[in-house]
Amino acid sequence: MAGILDLLNSDLGKTIISGVSGSTGTDQDRTGSVLTMALPVLMKAMERNASTPEGAEGLLGAIKGKHNGSILDNLGDLFGGGVNEEVVNDGDKILGHVLGAKRDGVQQVIGQKSGLDSGSVANILKVAAPILMGVLGKQASQNNVSSTNDLGGLLGGLLGGNETKNEQSFLEKILDADGDGSIIDDVAGMVLGGSEKKGGIAGLLGGLFGK
């Protein structure tokens, strides 16, 4: 199974980055940077939430129902006329549910490293979250995920199954960011300090995952 970052480098990923960029008025490089950092964090948060029976049931219900992947079939329409309010509101709810109290801290960290204010990061994530759920739904359908027991494998596969220390440490610590500034500097310096390039996805991947 392709990981979530492989998706961003695919034609579909480029369409998503371009569409989210146009919808939020943020340039493509910075939009790509935000999504490169944010999507694995959201996946990790979903994995955490799905570790409880209630969380797993809720996620399975969502990706088998409303978020079954159909949004990916009409990305041209979605982005062509401007993303409608319903999708943005849906994204807002998804982020609130997935990240909870960690949301502001996560947006601050990503904003610092991408050179955007946290409000702009929030706007990008509100559009991207329903699409990410659609990716999950489509993968669940293709891999015949029918029970909560299968969810762990699906989420782990999309995270790349990569247990490198830097990646896991970054994902865990960014989710624990409480917005007071100190952990943000620690995490950003520890994991992303070597990647000051503004070269979009490729530069960030190097810093994020040590590749």
CSV table of N, CA, C and O in Angstrom, one decimal, residues 52-165:
chain,number,residue,atom,x,y,z
A,52,THR,N,-9.0,2.9,20.6
A,52,THR,CA,-10.1,2.6,21.5
A,52,THR,C,-11.2,2.0,20.7
A,52,THR,O,-11.4,2.4,19.5
A,53,PRO,N,-12.0,1.1,21.3
A,53,PRO,CA,-13.1,0.5,20.5
A,53,PRO,C,-14.1,1.6,20.0
A,53,PRO,O,-14.5,1.5,18.8
A,54,GLU,N,-14.4,2.6,20.8
A,54,GLU,CA,-15.3,3.6,20.4
A,54,GLU,C,-14.7,4.4,19.2
A,54,GLU,O,-15.4,4.8,18.2
A,55,GLY,N,-13.4,4.8,19.3
A,55,GLY,CA,-12.8,5.6,18.3
A,55,GLY,C,-12.7,4.8,17.0
A,55,GLY,O,-12.9,5.3,15.9
A,56,ALA,N,-12.4,3.5,17.1
A,56,ALA,CA,-12.3,2.7,15.9
A,56,ALA,C,-13.7,2.5,15.2
A,56,ALA,O,-13.8,2.6,14.0
A,57,GLU,N,-14.7,2.3,16.0
A,57,GLU,CA,-16.0,2.2,15.4
A,57,GLU,C,-16.4,3.5,14.7
A,57,GLU,O,-17.0,3.5,13.6
A,58,GLY,N,-16.1,4.6,15.3
A,58,GLY,CA,-16.5,5.9,14.8
A,58,GLY,C,-15.8,6.2,13.4
A,58,GLY,O,-16.4,6.6,12.5
A,59,LEU,N,-14.5,5.8,13.4
A,59,LEU,CA,-13.7,6.0,12.2
A,59,LEU,C,-14.2,5.1,11.1
A,59,LEU,O,-14.4,5.5,9.9
A,60,LEU,N,-14.4,3.9,11.4
A,60,LEU,CA,-14.9,2.9,10.4
A,60,LEU,C,-16.2,3.3,9.9
A,60,LEU,O,-16.5,3.2,8.6
A,61,GLY,N,-17.1,3.8,10.7
A,61,GLY,CA,-18.4,4.2,10.2
A,61,GLY,C,-18.3,5.4,9.3
A,61,GLY,O,-19.0,5.5,8.3
A,62,ALA,N,-17.4,6.3,9.6
A,62,ALA,CA,-17.2,7.5,8.7
A,62,ALA,C,-16.7,7.1,7.4
A,62,ALA,O,-17.1,7.6,6.3
A,63,ILE,N,-15.7,6.2,7.3
A,63,ILE,CA,-15.0,5.9,6.0
A,63,ILE,C,-15.9,4.9,5.2
A,63,ILE,O,-15.6,4.7,4.0
A,64,LYS,N,-16.9,4.3,5.9
A,64,LYS,CA,-17.8,3.4,5.1
A,64,LYS,C,-19.0,4.2,4.7
A,64,LYS,O,-19.8,3.7,3.8
A,65,GLY,N,-19.2,5.3,5.3
A,65,GLY,CA,-20.4,6.1,5.0
A,65,GLY,C,-20.1,7.4,4.2
A,65,GLY,O,-19.7,7.3,3.0
A,66,LYS,N,-20.2,8.5,4.9
A,66,LYS,CA,-20.0,9.8,4.2
A,66,LYS,C,-18.6,9.9,3.5
A,66,LYS,O,-18.5,10.5,2.5
A,67,HIS,N,-17.6,9.4,4.2
A,67,HIS,CA,-16.2,9.6,3.7
A,67,HIS,C,-15.7,8.3,3.0
A,67,HIS,O,-14.6,7.8,3.3
A,68,ASN,N,-16.5,7.8,2.0
A,68,ASN,CA,-16.1,6.5,1.4
A,68,ASN,C,-15.2,6.7,0.2
A,68,ASN,O,-14.9,5.7,-0.5
A,69,GLY,N,-14.7,7.9,0.0
A,69,GLY,CA,-13.8,8.1,-1.1
A,69,GLY,C,-14.4,8.8,-2.3
A,69,GLY,O,-13.7,9.2,-3.3
A,70,SER,N,-15.7,9.0,-2.3
A,70,SER,CA,-16.3,9.6,-3.5
A,70,SER,C,-15.9,11.0,-3.8
A,70,SER,O,-15.9,11.4,-4.9
A,71,ILE,N,-15.4,11.7,-2.8
A,71,ILE,CA,-14.9,13.1,-3.0
A,71,ILE,C,-13.8,13.1,-4.0
A,71,ILE,O,-13.6,14.1,-4.7
A,72,LEU,N,-13.0,12.0,-4.0
A,72,LEU,CA,-11.8,12.0,-4.9
A,72,LEU,C,-12.2,11.8,-6.4
A,72,LEU,O,-11.4,12.1,-7.3
A,73,ASP,N,-13.5,11.4,-6.6
A,73,ASP,CA,-13.9,11.2,-8.0
A,73,ASP,C,-14.3,12.5,-8.7
A,73,ASP,O,-14.4,12.6,-9.9
A,74,ASN,N,-14.5,13.5,-7.9
A,74,ASN,CA,-14.9,14.8,-8.4
A,74,ASN,C,-14.1,16.0,-8.0
A,74,ASN,O,-14.6,17.1,-7.7
A,75,LEU,N,-12.7,15.8,-7.9
A,75,LEU,CA,-11.9,16.9,-7.5
A,75,LEU,C,-11.9,18.1,-8.4
A,75,LEU,O,-11.8,19.2,-8.0
A,76,GLY,N,-12.1,17.8,-9.7
A,76,GLY,CA,-12.2,18.9,-10.6
A,76,GLY,C,-13.4,19.8,-10.3
A,76,GLY,O,-13.2,21.1,-10.3
A,77,ASP,N,-14.5,19.2,-10.0
A,77,ASP,CA,-15.7,20.0,-9.6
A,77,ASP,C,-15.5,20.7,-8.3
A,77,ASP,O,-15.9,21.8,-8.1
A,78,LEU,N,-14.9,19.9,-7.4
A,78,LEU,CA,-14.7,20.4,-6.0
A,78,LEU,C,-13.8,21.7,-6.0
A,78,LEU,O,-14.2,22.7,-5.4
A,79,PHE,N,-12.7,21.7,-6.8
A,79,PHE,CA,-11.8,22.8,-6.8
A,79,PHE,C,-12.2,23.8,-7.9
A,79,PHE,O,-11.9,25.0,-7.8
A,80,GLY,N,-12.9,23.4,-8.9
A,80,GLY,CA,-13.2,24.2,-10.1
A,80,GLY,C,-14.0,25.4,-9.7
A,80,GLY,O,-13.7,26.6,-10.1
A,81,GLY,N,-15.0,25.2,-8.9
A,81,GLY,CA,-15.9,26.3,-8.6
A,81,GLY,C,-15.7,26.9,-7.2
A,81,GLY,O,-16.5,27.7,-6.7
A,82,GLY,N,-14.5,26.5,-6.6
A,82,GLY,CA,-14.2,27.0,-5.3
A,82,GLY,C,-14.9,26.0,-4.3
A,82,GLY,O,-16.0,25.6,-4.5
A,83,VAL,N,-14.1,25.6,-3.3
A,83,VAL,CA,-14.6,24.6,-2.3
A,83,VAL,C,-15.8,25.2,-1.6
A,83,VAL,O,-15.7,26.3,-1.0
A,84,ASN,N,-16.8,24.4,-1.5
A,84,ASN,CA,-18.0,25.0,-0.9
A,84,ASN,C,-17.9,24.9,0.6
A,84,ASN,O,-17.1,24.2,1.2
A,85,GLU,N,-18.8,25.7,1.2
A,85,GLU,CA,-18.8,25.9,2.7
A,85,GLU,C,-19.0,24.6,3.4
A,85,GLU,O,-18.5,24.4,4.5
A,86,GLU,N,-19.8,23.7,2.8
A,86,GLU,CA,-20.1,22.4,3.5
A,86,GLU,C,-18.8,21.6,3.7
A,86,GLU,O,-18.6,21.0,4.7
A,87,VAL,N,-18.0,21.6,2.7
A,87,VAL,CA,-16.7,20.8,2.7
A,87,VAL,C,-15.8,21.4,3.8
A,87,VAL,O,-15.2,20.7,4.6
A,88,VAL,N,-15.7,22.8,3.8
A,88,VAL,CA,-14.9,23.4,4.8
A,88,VAL,C,-15.4,23.2,6.2
A,88,VAL,O,-14.6,22.9,7.1
A,89,ASN,N,-16.7,23.3,6.4
A,89,ASN,CA,-17.3,23.0,7.7
A,89,ASN,C,-17.0,21.6,8.2
A,89,ASN,O,-16.7,21.3,9.4
A,90,ASP,N,-17.1,20.7,7.2
A,90,ASP,CA,-16.9,19.3,7.5
A,90,ASP,C,-15.4,19.1,7.9
A,90,ASP,O,-15.1,18.4,8.9
A,91,GLY,N,-14.5,19.8,7.2
A,91,GLY,CA,-13.1,19.7,7.6
A,91,GLY,C,-12.8,20.2,8.9
A,91,GLY,O,-12.0,19.7,9.7
A,92,ASP,N,-13.5,21.3,9.3
A,92,ASP,CA,-13.3,21.9,10.6
A,92,ASP,C,-13.8,20.9,11.7
A,92,ASP,O,-13.1,20.7,12.7
A,93,LYS,N,-14.9,20.2,11.5
A,93,LYS,CA,-15.3,19.2,12.4
A,93,LYS,C,-14.4,18.0,12.5
A,93,LYS,O,-14.1,17.5,13.6
A,94,ILE,N,-13.8,17.6,11.4
A,94,ILE,CA,-12.9,16.5,11.4
A,94,ILE,C,-11.7,16.8,12.2
A,94,ILE,O,-11.2,16.1,13.1
A,95,LEU,N,-11.1,18.0,12.0
A,95,LEU,CA,-9.9,18.5,12.7
A,95,LEU,C,-10.2,18.6,14.2
A,95,LEU,O,-9.4,18.1,15.0
A,96,GLY,N,-11.3,19.1,14.6
A,96,GLY,CA,-11.7,19.2,16.0
A,96,GLY,C,-11.8,17.8,16.6
A,96,GLY,O,-11.3,17.6,17.7
A,97,HIS,N,-12.4,16.9,15.9
A,97,HIS,CA,-12.5,15.5,16.4
A,97,HIS,C,-11.2,14.8,16.5
A,97,HIS,O,-10.9,14.1,17.5
A,98,VAL,N,-10.4,14.9,15.5
A,98,VAL,CA,-9.1,14.1,15.4
A,98,VAL,C,-8.1,14.7,16.3
A,98,VAL,O,-7.4,14.0,17.0
A,99,LEU,N,-7.9,16.0,16.3
A,99,LEU,CA,-6.9,16.6,17.1
A,99,LEU,C,-7.3,17.1,18.5
A,99,LEU,O,-6.5,17.3,19.4
A,100,GLY,N,-8.6,17.4,18.7
A,100,GLY,CA,-9.1,17.9,20.0
A,100,GLY,C,-8.3,19.1,20.5
A,100,GLY,O,-8.0,20.1,19.7
A,101,ALA,N,-7.9,19.1,21.7
A,101,ALA,CA,-7.2,20.2,22.3
A,101,ALA,C,-5.8,20.4,21.8
A,101,ALA,O,-5.2,21.5,22.0
A,102,LYS,N,-5.3,19.5,21.0
A,102,LYS,CA,-3.9,19.6,20.4
A,102,LYS,C,-4.0,20.5,19.1
A,102,LYS,O,-2.9,20.8,18.6
A,103,ARG,N,-5.1,20.8,18.7
A,103,ARG,CA,-5.2,21.4,17.3
A,103,ARG,C,-4.4,22.7,17.2
A,103,ARG,O,-3.7,22.9,16.3
A,104,ASP,N,-4.6,23.7,18.1
A,104,ASP,CA,-3.9,24.9,18.0
A,104,ASP,C,-2.4,24.7,18.1
A,104,ASP,O,-1.6,25.4,17.3
A,105,GLY,N,-1.9,23.9,18.9
A,105,GLY,CA,-0.5,23.6,19.0
A,105,GLY,C,0.1,23.0,17.7
A,105,GLY,O,1.2,23.4,17.3
A,106,VAL,N,-0.6,22.1,17.2
A,106,VAL,CA,-0.2,21.4,15.9
A,106,VAL,C,-0.2,22.5,14.8
A,106,VAL,O,0.8,22.6,14.0
A,107,GLN,N,-1.2,23.3,14.7
A,107,GLN,CA,-1.2,24.4,13.7
A,107,GLN,C,-0.1,25.4,13.8
A,107,GLN,O,0.5,25.9,12.9
A,108,GLN,N,0.3,25.7,15.1
A,108,GLN,CA,1.4,26.6,15.4
A,108,GLN,C,2.7,26.0,14.9
A,108,GLN,O,3.5,26.7,14.3
A,109,VAL,N,3.0,24.8,15.2
A,109,VAL,CA,4.2,24.1,14.8
A,109,VAL,C,4.3,24.1,13.3
A,109,VAL,O,5.4,24.5,12.8
A,110,ILE,N,3.3,23.7,12.7
A,110,ILE,CA,3.3,23.6,11.2
A,110,ILE,C,3.5,25.0,10.6
A,110,ILE,O,4.2,25.2,9.6
A,111,GLY,N,2.8,25.9,11.2
A,111,GLY,CA,2.9,27.3,10.7
A,111,GLY,C,4.3,27.9,10.8
A,111,GLY,O,4.8,28.5,9.8
A,112,GLN,N,4.9,27.6,11.9
A,112,GLN,CA,6.3,28.1,12.1
A,112,GLN,C,7.2,27.5,11.0
A,112,GLN,O,8.1,28.2,10.5
A,113,LYS,N,7.1,26.2,10.8
A,113,LYS,CA,8.1,25.6,9.8
A,113,LYS,C,7.7,25.8,8.4
A,113,LYS,O,8.6,25.7,7.5
A,114,SER,N,6.5,26.2,8.1
A,114,SER,CA,6.1,26.5,6.7
A,114,SER,C,6.1,28.0,6.4
A,114,SER,O,5.9,28.3,5.2
A,115,GLY,N,6.3,28.8,7.4
A,115,GLY,CA,6.4,30.2,7.1
A,115,GLY,C,5.0,30.9,7.0
A,115,GLY,O,4.9,31.9,6.4
A,116,LEU,N,4.0,30.2,7.5
A,116,LEU,CA,2.6,30.7,7.4
A,116,LEU,C,2.1,31.0,8.8
A,116,LEU,O,2.5,30.4,9.8
A,117,ASP,N,1.1,31.9,9.0
A,117,ASP,CA,0.4,32.0,10.3
A,117,ASP,C,-0.5,30.8,10.5
A,117,ASP,O,-0.9,30.2,9.5
A,118,SER,N,-0.8,30.6,11.7
A,118,SER,CA,-1.6,29.4,12.0
A,118,SER,C,-3.0,29.5,11.5
A,118,SER,O,-3.6,28.4,11.2
A,119,GLY,N,-3.5,30.7,11.2
A,119,GLY,CA,-4.8,30.8,10.6
A,119,GLY,C,-4.8,30.3,9.1
A,119,GLY,O,-5.7,29.6,8.7
A,120,SER,N,-3.7,30.6,8.4
A,120,SER,CA,-3.6,30.1,7.0
A,120,SER,C,-3.4,28.5,7.0
A,120,SER,O,-4.0,27.8,6.2
A,121,VAL,N,-2.7,28.0,8.0
A,121,VAL,CA,-2.5,26.6,8.1
A,121,VAL,C,-3.9,25.9,8.4
A,121,VAL,O,-4.3,24.9,7.8
A,122,ALA,N,-4.7,26.6,9.3
A,122,ALA,CA,-6.0,26.0,9.6
A,122,ALA,C,-6.9,26.0,8.3
A,122,ALA,O,-7.6,25.0,8.1
A,123,ASN,N,-6.8,27.1,7.5
A,123,ASN,CA,-7.6,27.1,6.3
A,123,ASN,C,-7.2,25.9,5.3
A,123,ASN,O,-8.1,25.3,4.7
A,124,ILE,N,-5.9,25.7,5.2
A,124,ILE,CA,-5.5,24.6,4.3
A,124,ILE,C,-6.0,23.3,4.9
A,124,ILE,O,-6.5,22.4,4.1
A,125,LEU,N,-5.9,23.1,6.2
A,125,LEU,CA,-6.2,21.8,6.8
A,125,LEU,C,-7.7,21.5,6.7
A,125,LEU,O,-8.2,20.4,6.6
A,126,LYS,N,-8.5,22.6,6.8
A,126,LYS,CA,-10.0,22.4,6.7
A,126,LYS,C,-10.4,21.9,5.3
A,126,LYS,O,-11.4,21.1,5.2
A,127,VAL,N,-9.7,22.3,4.3
A,127,VAL,CA,-10.0,21.8,2.9
A,127,VAL,C,-9.4,20.4,2.8
A,127,VAL,O,-10.0,19.5,2.1
A,128,ALA,N,-8.2,20.2,3.3
A,128,ALA,CA,-7.5,18.9,3.1
A,128,ALA,C,-8.1,17.8,3.9
A,128,ALA,O,-8.1,16.6,3.5
A,129,ALA,N,-8.7,18.1,5.1
A,129,ALA,CA,-9.2,17.0,6.0
A,129,ALA,C,-10.2,16.1,5.4
A,129,ALA,O,-10.1,14.8,5.4
A,130,PRO,N,-11.3,16.6,4.7
A,130,PRO,CA,-12.2,15.8,4.1
A,130,PRO,C,-11.6,14.9,2.9
A,130,PRO,O,-12.1,13.8,2.7
A,131,ILE,N,-10.6,15.5,2.2
A,131,ILE,CA,-10.0,14.8,1.2
A,131,ILE,C,-9.2,13.6,1.8
A,131,ILE,O,-9.2,12.5,1.2
A,132,LEU,N,-8.5,13.9,2.9
A,132,LEU,CA,-7.7,12.8,3.6
A,132,LEU,C,-8.7,11.7,4.0
A,132,LEU,O,-8.3,10.5,3.8
A,133,MET,N,-9.8,12.1,4.5
A,133,MET,CA,-10.8,11.0,4.9
A,133,MET,C,-11.3,10.2,3.7
A,133,MET,O,-11.5,9.0,3.8
A,134,GLY,N,-11.4,10.9,2.6
A,134,GLY,CA,-11.8,10.3,1.3
A,134,GLY,C,-10.7,9.3,0.9
A,134,GLY,O,-11.0,8.2,0.4
A,135,VAL,N,-9.4,9.6,1.0
A,135,VAL,CA,-8.3,8.7,0.7
A,135,VAL,C,-8.4,7.5,1.6
A,135,VAL,O,-8.3,6.3,1.1
A,136,LEU,N,-8.7,7.7,2.9
A,136,LEU,CA,-8.9,6.6,3.8
A,136,LEU,C,-10.0,5.7,3.4
A,136,LEU,O,-9.9,4.4,3.4
A,137,GLY,N,-11.1,6.3,3.0
A,137,GLY,CA,-12.3,5.5,2.6
A,137,GLY,C,-12.0,4.7,1.4
A,137,GLY,O,-12.4,3.5,1.3
A,138,LYS,N,-11.3,5.3,0.4
A,138,LYS,CA,-11.0,4.6,-0.8
A,138,LYS,C,-10.1,3.4,-0.6
A,138,LYS,O,-10.3,2.3,-1.1
A,139,GLN,N,-9.1,3.7,0.3
A,139,GLN,CA,-8.1,2.6,0.6
A,139,GLN,C,-8.8,1.5,1.4
A,139,GLN,O,-8.5,0.3,1.2
A,140,ALA,N,-9.8,1.9,2.2
A,140,ALA,CA,-10.5,0.9,3.0
A,140,ALA,C,-11.3,0.0,2.1
A,140,ALA,O,-11.4,-1.3,2.2
A,141,SER,N,-11.9,0.6,1.1
A,141,SER,CA,-12.7,-0.2,0.1
A,141,SER,C,-11.8,-1.1,-0.7
A,141,SER,O,-12.1,-2.3,-0.9
A,142,GLN,N,-10.7,-0.6,-1.2
A,142,GLN,CA,-9.8,-1.4,-2.1
A,142,GLN,C,-9.1,-2.5,-1.3
A,142,GLN,O,-8.8,-3.5,-1.9
A,143,ASN,N,-8.9,-2.3,0.0
A,143,ASN,CA,-8.3,-3.3,0.8
A,143,ASN,C,-9.3,-4.2,1.7
A,143,ASN,O,-8.9,-4.9,2.6
A,144,ASN,N,-10.5,-4.0,1.3
A,144,ASN,CA,-11.6,-4.8,2.0
A,144,ASN,C,-11.5,-4.7,3.5
A,144,ASN,O,-11.6,-5.7,4.2
A,145,VAL,N,-11.4,-3.5,4.0
A,145,VAL,CA,-11.4,-3.2,5.4
A,145,VAL,C,-12.8,-3.2,5.9
A,145,VAL,O,-13.6,-2.3,5.5
A,146,SER,N,-13.2,-4.2,6.6
A,146,SER,CA,-14.6,-4.3,7.0
A,146,SER,C,-14.8,-4.4,8.5
A,146,SER,O,-16.0,-4.4,9.0
A,147,SER,N,-13.8,-4.4,9.3
A,147,SER,CA,-13.9,-4.5,10.8
A,147,SER,C,-12.9,-3.5,11.4
A,147,SER,O,-11.9,-3.1,10.8
A,148,THR,N,-13.2,-3.2,12.7
A,148,THR,CA,-12.3,-2.3,13.4
A,148,THR,C,-10.9,-3.0,13.5
A,148,THR,O,-9.9,-2.2,13.6
A,149,ASN,N,-10.8,-4.3,13.5
A,149,ASN,CA,-9.5,-4.9,13.6
A,149,ASN,C,-8.6,-4.6,12.4
A,149,ASN,O,-7.4,-4.7,12.5
A,150,ASP,N,-9.2,-4.4,11.3
A,150,ASP,CA,-8.4,-4.1,10.1
A,150,ASP,C,-7.9,-2.6,10.0
A,150,ASP,O,-7.0,-2.3,9.2
A,151,LEU,N,-8.5,-1.8,10.9
A,151,LEU,CA,-8.1,-0.4,10.7
A,151,LEU,C,-6.7,-0.1,11.1
A,151,LEU,O,-6.1,0.8,10.4
A,152,GLY,N,-6.1,-0.7,12.1
A,152,GLY,CA,-4.8,-0.5,12.4
A,152,GLY,C,-3.8,-0.7,11.3
A,152,GLY,O,-2.9,0.1,11.0
A,153,GLY,N,-4.0,-1.8,10.5
A,153,GLY,CA,-3.2,-2.1,9.4
A,153,GLY,C,-3.3,-1.1,8.3
A,153,GLY,O,-2.3,-0.7,7.7
A,154,LEU,N,-4.5,-0.6,8.1
A,154,LEU,CA,-4.8,0.4,7.1
A,154,LEU,C,-4.1,1.7,7.4
A,154,LEU,O,-3.3,2.3,6.6
A,155,LEU,N,-4.2,2.2,8.7
A,155,LEU,CA,-3.6,3.4,9.1
A,155,LEU,C,-2.1,3.3,9.1
A,155,LEU,O,-1.3,4.2,8.7
A,156,GLY,N,-1.6,2.1,9.6
A,156,GLY,CA,-0.1,1.9,9.7
A,156,GLY,C,0.4,1.9,8.3
A,156,GLY,O,1.5,2.4,8.0
A,157,GLY,N,-0.3,1.3,7.3
A,157,GLY,CA,0.2,1.2,5.9
A,157,GLY,C,0.3,2.6,5.3
A,157,GLY,O,1.3,2.9,4.6
A,158,LEU,N,-0.7,3.4,5.6
A,158,LEU,CA,-0.7,4.7,5.0
A,158,LEU,C,0.4,5.6,5.7
A,158,LEU,O,0.9,6.6,5.1
A,159,LEU,N,0.7,5.3,6.9
A,159,LEU,CA,1.8,6.0,7.5
A,159,LEU,C,3.2,5.5,7.0
A,159,LEU,O,4.2,5.9,7.4
A,160,GLY,N,3.1,4.5,6.2
A,160,GLY,CA,4.3,4.0,5.5
A,160,GLY,C,4.9,2.8,6.3
A,160,GLY,O,5.9,2.2,5.9
A,161,GLY,N,4.3,2.5,7.4
A,161,GLY,CA,4.9,1.4,8.2
A,161,GLY,C,6.3,1.7,8.7
A,161,GLY,O,7.1,0.9,9.0
A,162,ASN,N,6.6,3.0,8.6
A,162,ASN,CA,8.0,3.4,8.9
A,162,ASN,C,8.2,3.7,10.3
A,162,ASN,O,7.7,4.7,10.8
A,163,GLU,N,9.0,3.0,11.0
A,163,GLU,CA,9.2,3.2,12.5
A,163,GLU,C,10.5,4.0,12.8
A,163,GLU,O,11.1,3.8,13.8
A,164,THR,N,10.9,4.8,11.9
A,164,THR,CA,12.2,5.5,12.1
A,164,THR,C,11.9,6.4,13.3
A,164,THR,O,10.9,7.0,13.5
A,165,LYS,N,13.0,6.6,14.1
A,165,LYS,CA,12.9,7.3,15.3
A,165,LYS,C,12.4,8.8,15.1
A,165,LYS,O,11.6,9.3,15.8
